[in-house]
mmCIF file with all atom_site columns, C-alpha atoms in Angstrom:
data_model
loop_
_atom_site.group_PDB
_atom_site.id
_atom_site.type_symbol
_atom_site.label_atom_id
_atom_site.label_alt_id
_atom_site.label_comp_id
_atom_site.label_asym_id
_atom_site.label_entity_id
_atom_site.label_seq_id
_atom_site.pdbx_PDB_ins_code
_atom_site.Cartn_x
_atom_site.Cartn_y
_atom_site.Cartn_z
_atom_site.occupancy
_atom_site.B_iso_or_equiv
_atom_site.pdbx_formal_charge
_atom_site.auth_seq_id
_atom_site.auth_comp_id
_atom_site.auth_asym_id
_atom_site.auth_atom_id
_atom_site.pdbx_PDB_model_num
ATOM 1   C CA . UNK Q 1 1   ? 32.963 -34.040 23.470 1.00 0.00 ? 96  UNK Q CA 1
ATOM 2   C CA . UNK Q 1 2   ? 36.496 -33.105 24.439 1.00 0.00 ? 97  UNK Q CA 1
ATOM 3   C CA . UNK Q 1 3   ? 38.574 -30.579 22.670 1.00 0.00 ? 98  UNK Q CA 1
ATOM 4   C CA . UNK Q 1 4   ? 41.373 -32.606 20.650 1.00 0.00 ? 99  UNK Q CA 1
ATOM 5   C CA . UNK Q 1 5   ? 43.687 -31.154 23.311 1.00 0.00 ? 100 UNK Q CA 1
ATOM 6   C CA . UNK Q 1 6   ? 42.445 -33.114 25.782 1.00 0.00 ? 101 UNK Q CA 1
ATOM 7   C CA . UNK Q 1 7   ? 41.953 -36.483 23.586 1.00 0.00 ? 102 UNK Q CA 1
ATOM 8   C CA . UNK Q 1 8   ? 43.466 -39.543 24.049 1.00 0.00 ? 103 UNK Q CA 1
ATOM 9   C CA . UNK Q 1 9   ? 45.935 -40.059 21.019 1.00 0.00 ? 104 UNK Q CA 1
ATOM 10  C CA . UNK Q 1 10  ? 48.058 -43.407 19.957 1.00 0.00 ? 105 UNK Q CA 1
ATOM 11  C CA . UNK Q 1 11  ? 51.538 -41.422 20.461 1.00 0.00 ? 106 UNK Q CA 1
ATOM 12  C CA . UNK Q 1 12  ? 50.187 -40.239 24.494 1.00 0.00 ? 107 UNK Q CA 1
ATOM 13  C CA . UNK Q 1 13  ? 48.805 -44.127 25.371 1.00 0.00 ? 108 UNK Q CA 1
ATOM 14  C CA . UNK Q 1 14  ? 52.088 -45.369 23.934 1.00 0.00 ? 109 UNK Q CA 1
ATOM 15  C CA . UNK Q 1 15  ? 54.243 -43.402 26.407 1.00 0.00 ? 110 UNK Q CA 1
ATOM 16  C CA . UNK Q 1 16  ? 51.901 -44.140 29.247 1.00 0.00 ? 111 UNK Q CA 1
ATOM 17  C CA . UNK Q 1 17  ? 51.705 -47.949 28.918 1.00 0.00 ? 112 UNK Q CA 1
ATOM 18  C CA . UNK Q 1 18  ? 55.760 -48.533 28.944 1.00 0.00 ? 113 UNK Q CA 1
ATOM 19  C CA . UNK Q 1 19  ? 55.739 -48.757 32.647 1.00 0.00 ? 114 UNK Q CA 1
ATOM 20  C CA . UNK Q 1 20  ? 53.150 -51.733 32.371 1.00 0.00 ? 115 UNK Q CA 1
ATOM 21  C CA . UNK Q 1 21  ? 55.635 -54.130 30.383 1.00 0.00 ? 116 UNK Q CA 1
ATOM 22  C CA . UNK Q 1 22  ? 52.919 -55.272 28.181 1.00 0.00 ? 117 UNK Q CA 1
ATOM 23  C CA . UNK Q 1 23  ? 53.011 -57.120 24.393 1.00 0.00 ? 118 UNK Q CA 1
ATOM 24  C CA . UNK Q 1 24  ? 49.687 -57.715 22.497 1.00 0.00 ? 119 UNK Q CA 1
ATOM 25  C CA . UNK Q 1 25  ? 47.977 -54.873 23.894 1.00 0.00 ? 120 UNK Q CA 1
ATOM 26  C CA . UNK Q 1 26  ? 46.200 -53.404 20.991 1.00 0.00 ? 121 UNK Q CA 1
ATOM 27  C CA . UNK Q 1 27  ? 43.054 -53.723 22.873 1.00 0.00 ? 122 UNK Q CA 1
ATOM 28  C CA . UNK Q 1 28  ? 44.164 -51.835 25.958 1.00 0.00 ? 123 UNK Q CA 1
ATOM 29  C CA . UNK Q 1 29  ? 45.300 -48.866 23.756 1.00 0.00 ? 124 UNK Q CA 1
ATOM 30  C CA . UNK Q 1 30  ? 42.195 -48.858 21.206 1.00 0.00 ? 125 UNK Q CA 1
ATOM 31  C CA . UNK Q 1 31  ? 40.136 -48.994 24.310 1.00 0.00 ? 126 UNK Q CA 1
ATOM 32  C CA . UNK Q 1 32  ? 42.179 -46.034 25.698 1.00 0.00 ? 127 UNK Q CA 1
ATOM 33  C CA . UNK Q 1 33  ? 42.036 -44.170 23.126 1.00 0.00 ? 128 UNK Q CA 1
ATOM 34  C CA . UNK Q 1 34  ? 38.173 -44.683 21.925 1.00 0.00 ? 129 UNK Q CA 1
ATOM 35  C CA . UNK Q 1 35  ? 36.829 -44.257 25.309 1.00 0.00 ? 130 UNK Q CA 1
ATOM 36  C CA . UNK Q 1 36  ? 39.308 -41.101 26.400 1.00 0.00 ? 131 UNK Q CA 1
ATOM 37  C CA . UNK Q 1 37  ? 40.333 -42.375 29.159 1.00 0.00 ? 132 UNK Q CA 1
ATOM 38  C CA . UNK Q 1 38  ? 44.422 -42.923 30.331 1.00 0.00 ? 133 UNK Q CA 1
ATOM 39  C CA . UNK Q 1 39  ? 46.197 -46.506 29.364 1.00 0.00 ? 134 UNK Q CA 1
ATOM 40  C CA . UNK Q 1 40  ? 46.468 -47.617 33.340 1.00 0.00 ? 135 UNK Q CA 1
ATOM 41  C CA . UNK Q 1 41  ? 42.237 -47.223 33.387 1.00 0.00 ? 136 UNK Q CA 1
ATOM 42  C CA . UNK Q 1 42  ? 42.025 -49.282 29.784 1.00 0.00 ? 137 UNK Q CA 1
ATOM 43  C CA . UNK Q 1 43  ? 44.453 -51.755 31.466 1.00 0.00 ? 138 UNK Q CA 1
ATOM 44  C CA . UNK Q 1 44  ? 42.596 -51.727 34.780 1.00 0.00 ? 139 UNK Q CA 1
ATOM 45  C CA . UNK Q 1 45  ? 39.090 -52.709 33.562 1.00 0.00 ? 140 UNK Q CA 1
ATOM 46  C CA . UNK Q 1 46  ? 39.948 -55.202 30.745 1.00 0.00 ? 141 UNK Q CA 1
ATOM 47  C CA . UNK Q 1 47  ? 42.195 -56.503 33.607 1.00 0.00 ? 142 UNK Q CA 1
ATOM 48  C CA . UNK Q 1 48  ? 39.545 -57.140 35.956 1.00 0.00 ? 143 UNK Q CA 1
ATOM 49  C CA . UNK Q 1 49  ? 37.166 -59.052 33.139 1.00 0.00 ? 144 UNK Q CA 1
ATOM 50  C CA . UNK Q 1 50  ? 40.027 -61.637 32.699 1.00 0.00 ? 145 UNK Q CA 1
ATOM 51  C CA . UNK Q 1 51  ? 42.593 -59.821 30.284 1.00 0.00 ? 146 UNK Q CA 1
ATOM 52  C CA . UNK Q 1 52  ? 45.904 -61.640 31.361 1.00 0.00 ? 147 UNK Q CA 1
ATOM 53  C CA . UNK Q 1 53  ? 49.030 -59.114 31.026 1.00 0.00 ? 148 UNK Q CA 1
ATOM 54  C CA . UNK Q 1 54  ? 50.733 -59.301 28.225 1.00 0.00 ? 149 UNK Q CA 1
ATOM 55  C CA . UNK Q 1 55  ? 47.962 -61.642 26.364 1.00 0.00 ? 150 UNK Q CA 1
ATOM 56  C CA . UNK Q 1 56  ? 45.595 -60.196 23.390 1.00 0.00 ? 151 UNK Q CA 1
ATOM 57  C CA . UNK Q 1 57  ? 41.895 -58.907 24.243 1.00 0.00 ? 152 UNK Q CA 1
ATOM 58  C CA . UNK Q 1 58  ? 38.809 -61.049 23.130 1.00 0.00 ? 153 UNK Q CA 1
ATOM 59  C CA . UNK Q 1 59  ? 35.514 -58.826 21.979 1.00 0.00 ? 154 UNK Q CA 1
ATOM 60  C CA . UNK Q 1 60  ? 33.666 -60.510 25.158 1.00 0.00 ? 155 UNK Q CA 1
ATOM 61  C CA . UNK Q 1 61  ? 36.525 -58.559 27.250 1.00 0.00 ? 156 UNK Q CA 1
ATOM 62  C CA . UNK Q 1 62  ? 36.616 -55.298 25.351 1.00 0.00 ? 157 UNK Q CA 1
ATOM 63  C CA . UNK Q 1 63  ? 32.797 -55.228 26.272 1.00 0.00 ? 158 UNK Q CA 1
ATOM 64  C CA . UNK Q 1 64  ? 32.696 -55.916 29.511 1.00 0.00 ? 159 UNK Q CA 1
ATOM 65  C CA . UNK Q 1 65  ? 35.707 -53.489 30.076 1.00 0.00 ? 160 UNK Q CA 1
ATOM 66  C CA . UNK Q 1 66  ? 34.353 -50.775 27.953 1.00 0.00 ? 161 UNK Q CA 1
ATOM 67  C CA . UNK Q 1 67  ? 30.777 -51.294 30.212 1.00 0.00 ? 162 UNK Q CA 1
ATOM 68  C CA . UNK Q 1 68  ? 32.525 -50.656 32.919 1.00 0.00 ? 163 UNK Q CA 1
ATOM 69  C CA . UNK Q 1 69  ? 33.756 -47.133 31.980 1.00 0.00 ? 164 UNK Q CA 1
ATOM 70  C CA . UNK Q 1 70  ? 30.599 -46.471 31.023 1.00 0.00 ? 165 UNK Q CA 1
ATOM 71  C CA . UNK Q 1 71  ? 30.608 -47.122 27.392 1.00 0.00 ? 166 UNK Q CA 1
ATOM 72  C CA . UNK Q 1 72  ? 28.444 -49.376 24.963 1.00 0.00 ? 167 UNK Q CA 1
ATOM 73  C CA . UNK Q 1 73  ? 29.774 -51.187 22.002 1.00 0.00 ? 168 UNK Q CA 1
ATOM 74  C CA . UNK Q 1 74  ? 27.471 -50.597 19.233 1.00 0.00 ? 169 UNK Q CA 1
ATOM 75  C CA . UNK Q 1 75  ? 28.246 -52.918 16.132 1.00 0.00 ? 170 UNK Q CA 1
ATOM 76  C CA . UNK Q 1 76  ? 28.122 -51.086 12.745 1.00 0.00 ? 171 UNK Q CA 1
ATOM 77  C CA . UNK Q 1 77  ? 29.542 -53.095 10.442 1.00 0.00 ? 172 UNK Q CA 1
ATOM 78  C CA . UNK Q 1 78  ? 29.140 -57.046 10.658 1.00 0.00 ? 173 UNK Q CA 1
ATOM 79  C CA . UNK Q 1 79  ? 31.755 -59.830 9.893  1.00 0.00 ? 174 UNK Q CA 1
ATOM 80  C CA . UNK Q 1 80  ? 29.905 -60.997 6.681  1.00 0.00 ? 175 UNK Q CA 1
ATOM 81  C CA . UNK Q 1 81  ? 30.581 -57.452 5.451  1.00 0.00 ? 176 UNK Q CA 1
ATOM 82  C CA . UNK Q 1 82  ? 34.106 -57.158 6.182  1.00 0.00 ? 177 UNK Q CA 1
ATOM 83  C CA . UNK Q 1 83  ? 36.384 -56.210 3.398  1.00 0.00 ? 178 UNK Q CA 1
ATOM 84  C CA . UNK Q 1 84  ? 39.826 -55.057 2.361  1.00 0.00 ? 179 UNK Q CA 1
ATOM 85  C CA . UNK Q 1 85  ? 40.680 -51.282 2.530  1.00 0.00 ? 180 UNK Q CA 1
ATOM 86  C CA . UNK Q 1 86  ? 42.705 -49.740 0.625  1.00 0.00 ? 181 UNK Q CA 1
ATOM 87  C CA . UNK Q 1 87  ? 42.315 -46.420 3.684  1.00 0.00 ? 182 UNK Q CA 1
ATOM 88  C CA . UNK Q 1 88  ? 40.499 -46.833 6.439  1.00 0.00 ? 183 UNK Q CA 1
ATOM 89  C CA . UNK Q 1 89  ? 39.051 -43.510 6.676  1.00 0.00 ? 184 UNK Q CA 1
ATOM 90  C CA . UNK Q 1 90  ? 37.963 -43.867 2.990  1.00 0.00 ? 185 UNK Q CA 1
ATOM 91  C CA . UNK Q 1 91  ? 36.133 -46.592 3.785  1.00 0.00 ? 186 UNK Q CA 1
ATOM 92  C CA . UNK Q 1 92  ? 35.024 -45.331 7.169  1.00 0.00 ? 187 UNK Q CA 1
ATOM 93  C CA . UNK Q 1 93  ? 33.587 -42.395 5.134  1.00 0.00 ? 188 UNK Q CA 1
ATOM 94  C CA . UNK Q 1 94  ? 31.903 -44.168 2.385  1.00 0.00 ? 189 UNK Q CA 1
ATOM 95  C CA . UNK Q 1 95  ? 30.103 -45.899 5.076  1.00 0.00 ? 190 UNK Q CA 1
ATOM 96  C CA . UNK Q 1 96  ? 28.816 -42.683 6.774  1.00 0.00 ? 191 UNK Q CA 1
ATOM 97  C CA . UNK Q 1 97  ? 31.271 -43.079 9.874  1.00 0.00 ? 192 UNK Q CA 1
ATOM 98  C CA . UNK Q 1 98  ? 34.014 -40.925 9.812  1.00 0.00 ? 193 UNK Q CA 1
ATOM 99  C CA . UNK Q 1 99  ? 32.475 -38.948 12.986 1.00 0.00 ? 194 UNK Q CA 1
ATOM 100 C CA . UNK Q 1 100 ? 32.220 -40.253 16.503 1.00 0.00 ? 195 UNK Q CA 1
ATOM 101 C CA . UNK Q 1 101 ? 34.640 -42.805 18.062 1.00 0.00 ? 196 UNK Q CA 1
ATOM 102 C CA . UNK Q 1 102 ? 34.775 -46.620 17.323 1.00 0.00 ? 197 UNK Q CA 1
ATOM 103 C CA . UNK Q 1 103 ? 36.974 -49.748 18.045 1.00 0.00 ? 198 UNK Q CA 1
ATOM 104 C CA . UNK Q 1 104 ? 37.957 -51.447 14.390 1.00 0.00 ? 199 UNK Q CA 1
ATOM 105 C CA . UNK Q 1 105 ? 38.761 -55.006 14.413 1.00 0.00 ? 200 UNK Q CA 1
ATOM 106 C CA . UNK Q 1 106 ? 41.040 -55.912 11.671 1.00 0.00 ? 201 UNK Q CA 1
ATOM 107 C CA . UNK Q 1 107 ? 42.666 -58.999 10.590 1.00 0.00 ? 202 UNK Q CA 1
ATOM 108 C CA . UNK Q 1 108 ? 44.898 -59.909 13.766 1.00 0.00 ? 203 UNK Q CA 1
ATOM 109 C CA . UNK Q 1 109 ? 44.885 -56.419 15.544 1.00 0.00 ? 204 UNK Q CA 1
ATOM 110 C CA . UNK Q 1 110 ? 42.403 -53.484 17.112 1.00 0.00 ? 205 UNK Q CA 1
ATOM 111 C CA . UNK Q 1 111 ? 42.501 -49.780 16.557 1.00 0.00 ? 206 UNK Q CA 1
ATOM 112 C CA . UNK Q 1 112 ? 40.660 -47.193 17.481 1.00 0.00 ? 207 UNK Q CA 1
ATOM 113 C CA . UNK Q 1 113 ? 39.054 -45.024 15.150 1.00 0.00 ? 208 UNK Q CA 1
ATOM 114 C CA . UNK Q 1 114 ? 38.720 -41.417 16.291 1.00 0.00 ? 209 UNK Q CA 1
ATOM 115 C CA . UNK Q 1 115 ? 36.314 -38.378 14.265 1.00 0.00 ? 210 UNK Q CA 1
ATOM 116 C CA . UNK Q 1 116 ? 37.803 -39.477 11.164 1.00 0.00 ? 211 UNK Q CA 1
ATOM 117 C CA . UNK Q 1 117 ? 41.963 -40.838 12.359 1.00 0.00 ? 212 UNK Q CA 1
ATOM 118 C CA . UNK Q 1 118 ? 43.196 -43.863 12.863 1.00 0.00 ? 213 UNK Q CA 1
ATOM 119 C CA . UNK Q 1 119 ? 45.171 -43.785 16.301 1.00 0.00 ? 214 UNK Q CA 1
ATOM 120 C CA . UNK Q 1 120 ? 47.381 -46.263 15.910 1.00 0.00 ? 215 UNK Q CA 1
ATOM 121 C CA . UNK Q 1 121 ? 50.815 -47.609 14.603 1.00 0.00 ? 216 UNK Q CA 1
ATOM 122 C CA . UNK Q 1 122 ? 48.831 -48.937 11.479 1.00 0.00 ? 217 UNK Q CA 1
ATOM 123 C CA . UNK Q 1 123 ? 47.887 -45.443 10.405 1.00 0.00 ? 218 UNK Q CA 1
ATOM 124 C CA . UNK Q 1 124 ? 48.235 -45.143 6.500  1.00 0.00 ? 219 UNK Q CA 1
ATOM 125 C CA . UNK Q 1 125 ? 48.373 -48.964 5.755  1.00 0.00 ? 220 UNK Q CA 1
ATOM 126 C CA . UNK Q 1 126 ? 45.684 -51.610 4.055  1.00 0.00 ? 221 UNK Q CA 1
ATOM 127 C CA . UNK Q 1 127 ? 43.648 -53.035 6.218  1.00 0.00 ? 222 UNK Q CA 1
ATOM 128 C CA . UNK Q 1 128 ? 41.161 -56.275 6.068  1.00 0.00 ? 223 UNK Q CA 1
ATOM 129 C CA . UNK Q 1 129 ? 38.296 -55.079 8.319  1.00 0.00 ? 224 UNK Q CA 1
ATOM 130 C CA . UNK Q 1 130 ? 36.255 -57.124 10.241 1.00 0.00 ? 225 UNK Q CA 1
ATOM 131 C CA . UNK Q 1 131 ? 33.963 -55.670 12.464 1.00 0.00 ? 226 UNK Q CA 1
ATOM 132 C CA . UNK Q 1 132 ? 33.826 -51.714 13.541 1.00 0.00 ? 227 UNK Q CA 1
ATOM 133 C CA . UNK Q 1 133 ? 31.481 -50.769 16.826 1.00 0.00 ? 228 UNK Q CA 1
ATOM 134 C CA . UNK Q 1 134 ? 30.767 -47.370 17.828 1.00 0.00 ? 229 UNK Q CA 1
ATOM 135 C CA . UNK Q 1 135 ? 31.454 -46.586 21.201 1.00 0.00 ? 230 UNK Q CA 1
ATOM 136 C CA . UNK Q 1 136 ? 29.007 -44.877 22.980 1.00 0.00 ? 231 UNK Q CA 1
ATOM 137 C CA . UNK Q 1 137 ? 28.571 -43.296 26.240 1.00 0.00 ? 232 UNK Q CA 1
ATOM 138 C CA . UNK Q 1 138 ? 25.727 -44.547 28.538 1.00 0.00 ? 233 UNK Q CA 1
ATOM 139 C CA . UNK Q 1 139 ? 24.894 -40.749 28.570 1.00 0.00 ? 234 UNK Q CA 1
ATOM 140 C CA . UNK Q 1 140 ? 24.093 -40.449 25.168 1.00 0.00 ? 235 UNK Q CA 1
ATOM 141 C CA . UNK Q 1 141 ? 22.095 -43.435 25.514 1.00 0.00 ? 236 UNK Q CA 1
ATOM 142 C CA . UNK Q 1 142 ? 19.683 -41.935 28.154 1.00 0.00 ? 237 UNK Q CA 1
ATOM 143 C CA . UNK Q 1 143 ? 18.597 -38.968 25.728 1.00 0.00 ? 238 UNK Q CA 1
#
């Protein structure tokens, strides 16, 4: 795993995508940021499975993209099970998560989710979570 000095964090993808002119790219930075790589690689791959600039991402997208980094999605927490938080890395720790990187899907927006921080703008607020998938190197699925 990388040493938090060499992490992606919300505050460095948020100064690297302001050459890109995008809006409603929550996807592109929780992508970013969950699968450590820079904002124009994010961009890049969710870009060439049909992610039109300055559009939101769908989960078909973030898949494909995140595939093609050489990640897997792994869903942990289903839609029927999706509740309101009052923190998310409470919650994230009740449920036996708060280690390991994921991609939160919350009502209207994406985050990532990084060894127990949220990376994003959102950090400290309620959130109604929807889904949560653990992103997973191919790697790590080999052994």
């Amino acid at each position: 795993m990388p040493s938090p000095k060499n992490s992606m964090t919300f505050a460095k993808v948020n100064k690297q995508r302001r050459r890109f002119n995008e809006a409603h790219d929550c996807g592109v930075k929780a992508l970013a940021i969950a699968c450590n790589v820079n904002y124009a690689e994010a961009h890049a791959a969710l870009k060439k499975v049909g992610r039109r600039n300055r559009w939101g991402t769908s989960y078909f997208e973030l898949v494909f993209a995140a595939r093609s980094l050489g990640f897997a999605l792994d869903r942990v927490i289903r839609p029927h099970a999706a509740k309101t938080t009052g923190s998310l890395p409470k919650a994230m720790k009740q449920a036996g998560l708060a280690d390991g990187r994921y991609i939160v899907w919350v009502s209207g927006h994406i985050l990532a989710f990084v060894d127990g921080r949220v990376e994003d703008w959102s950090h400290g607020r309620r959130h109604r979570v929807r889904t949560i998938d653990r992103v997973i190197p191919f790697r790590d699925l080999l052994t």
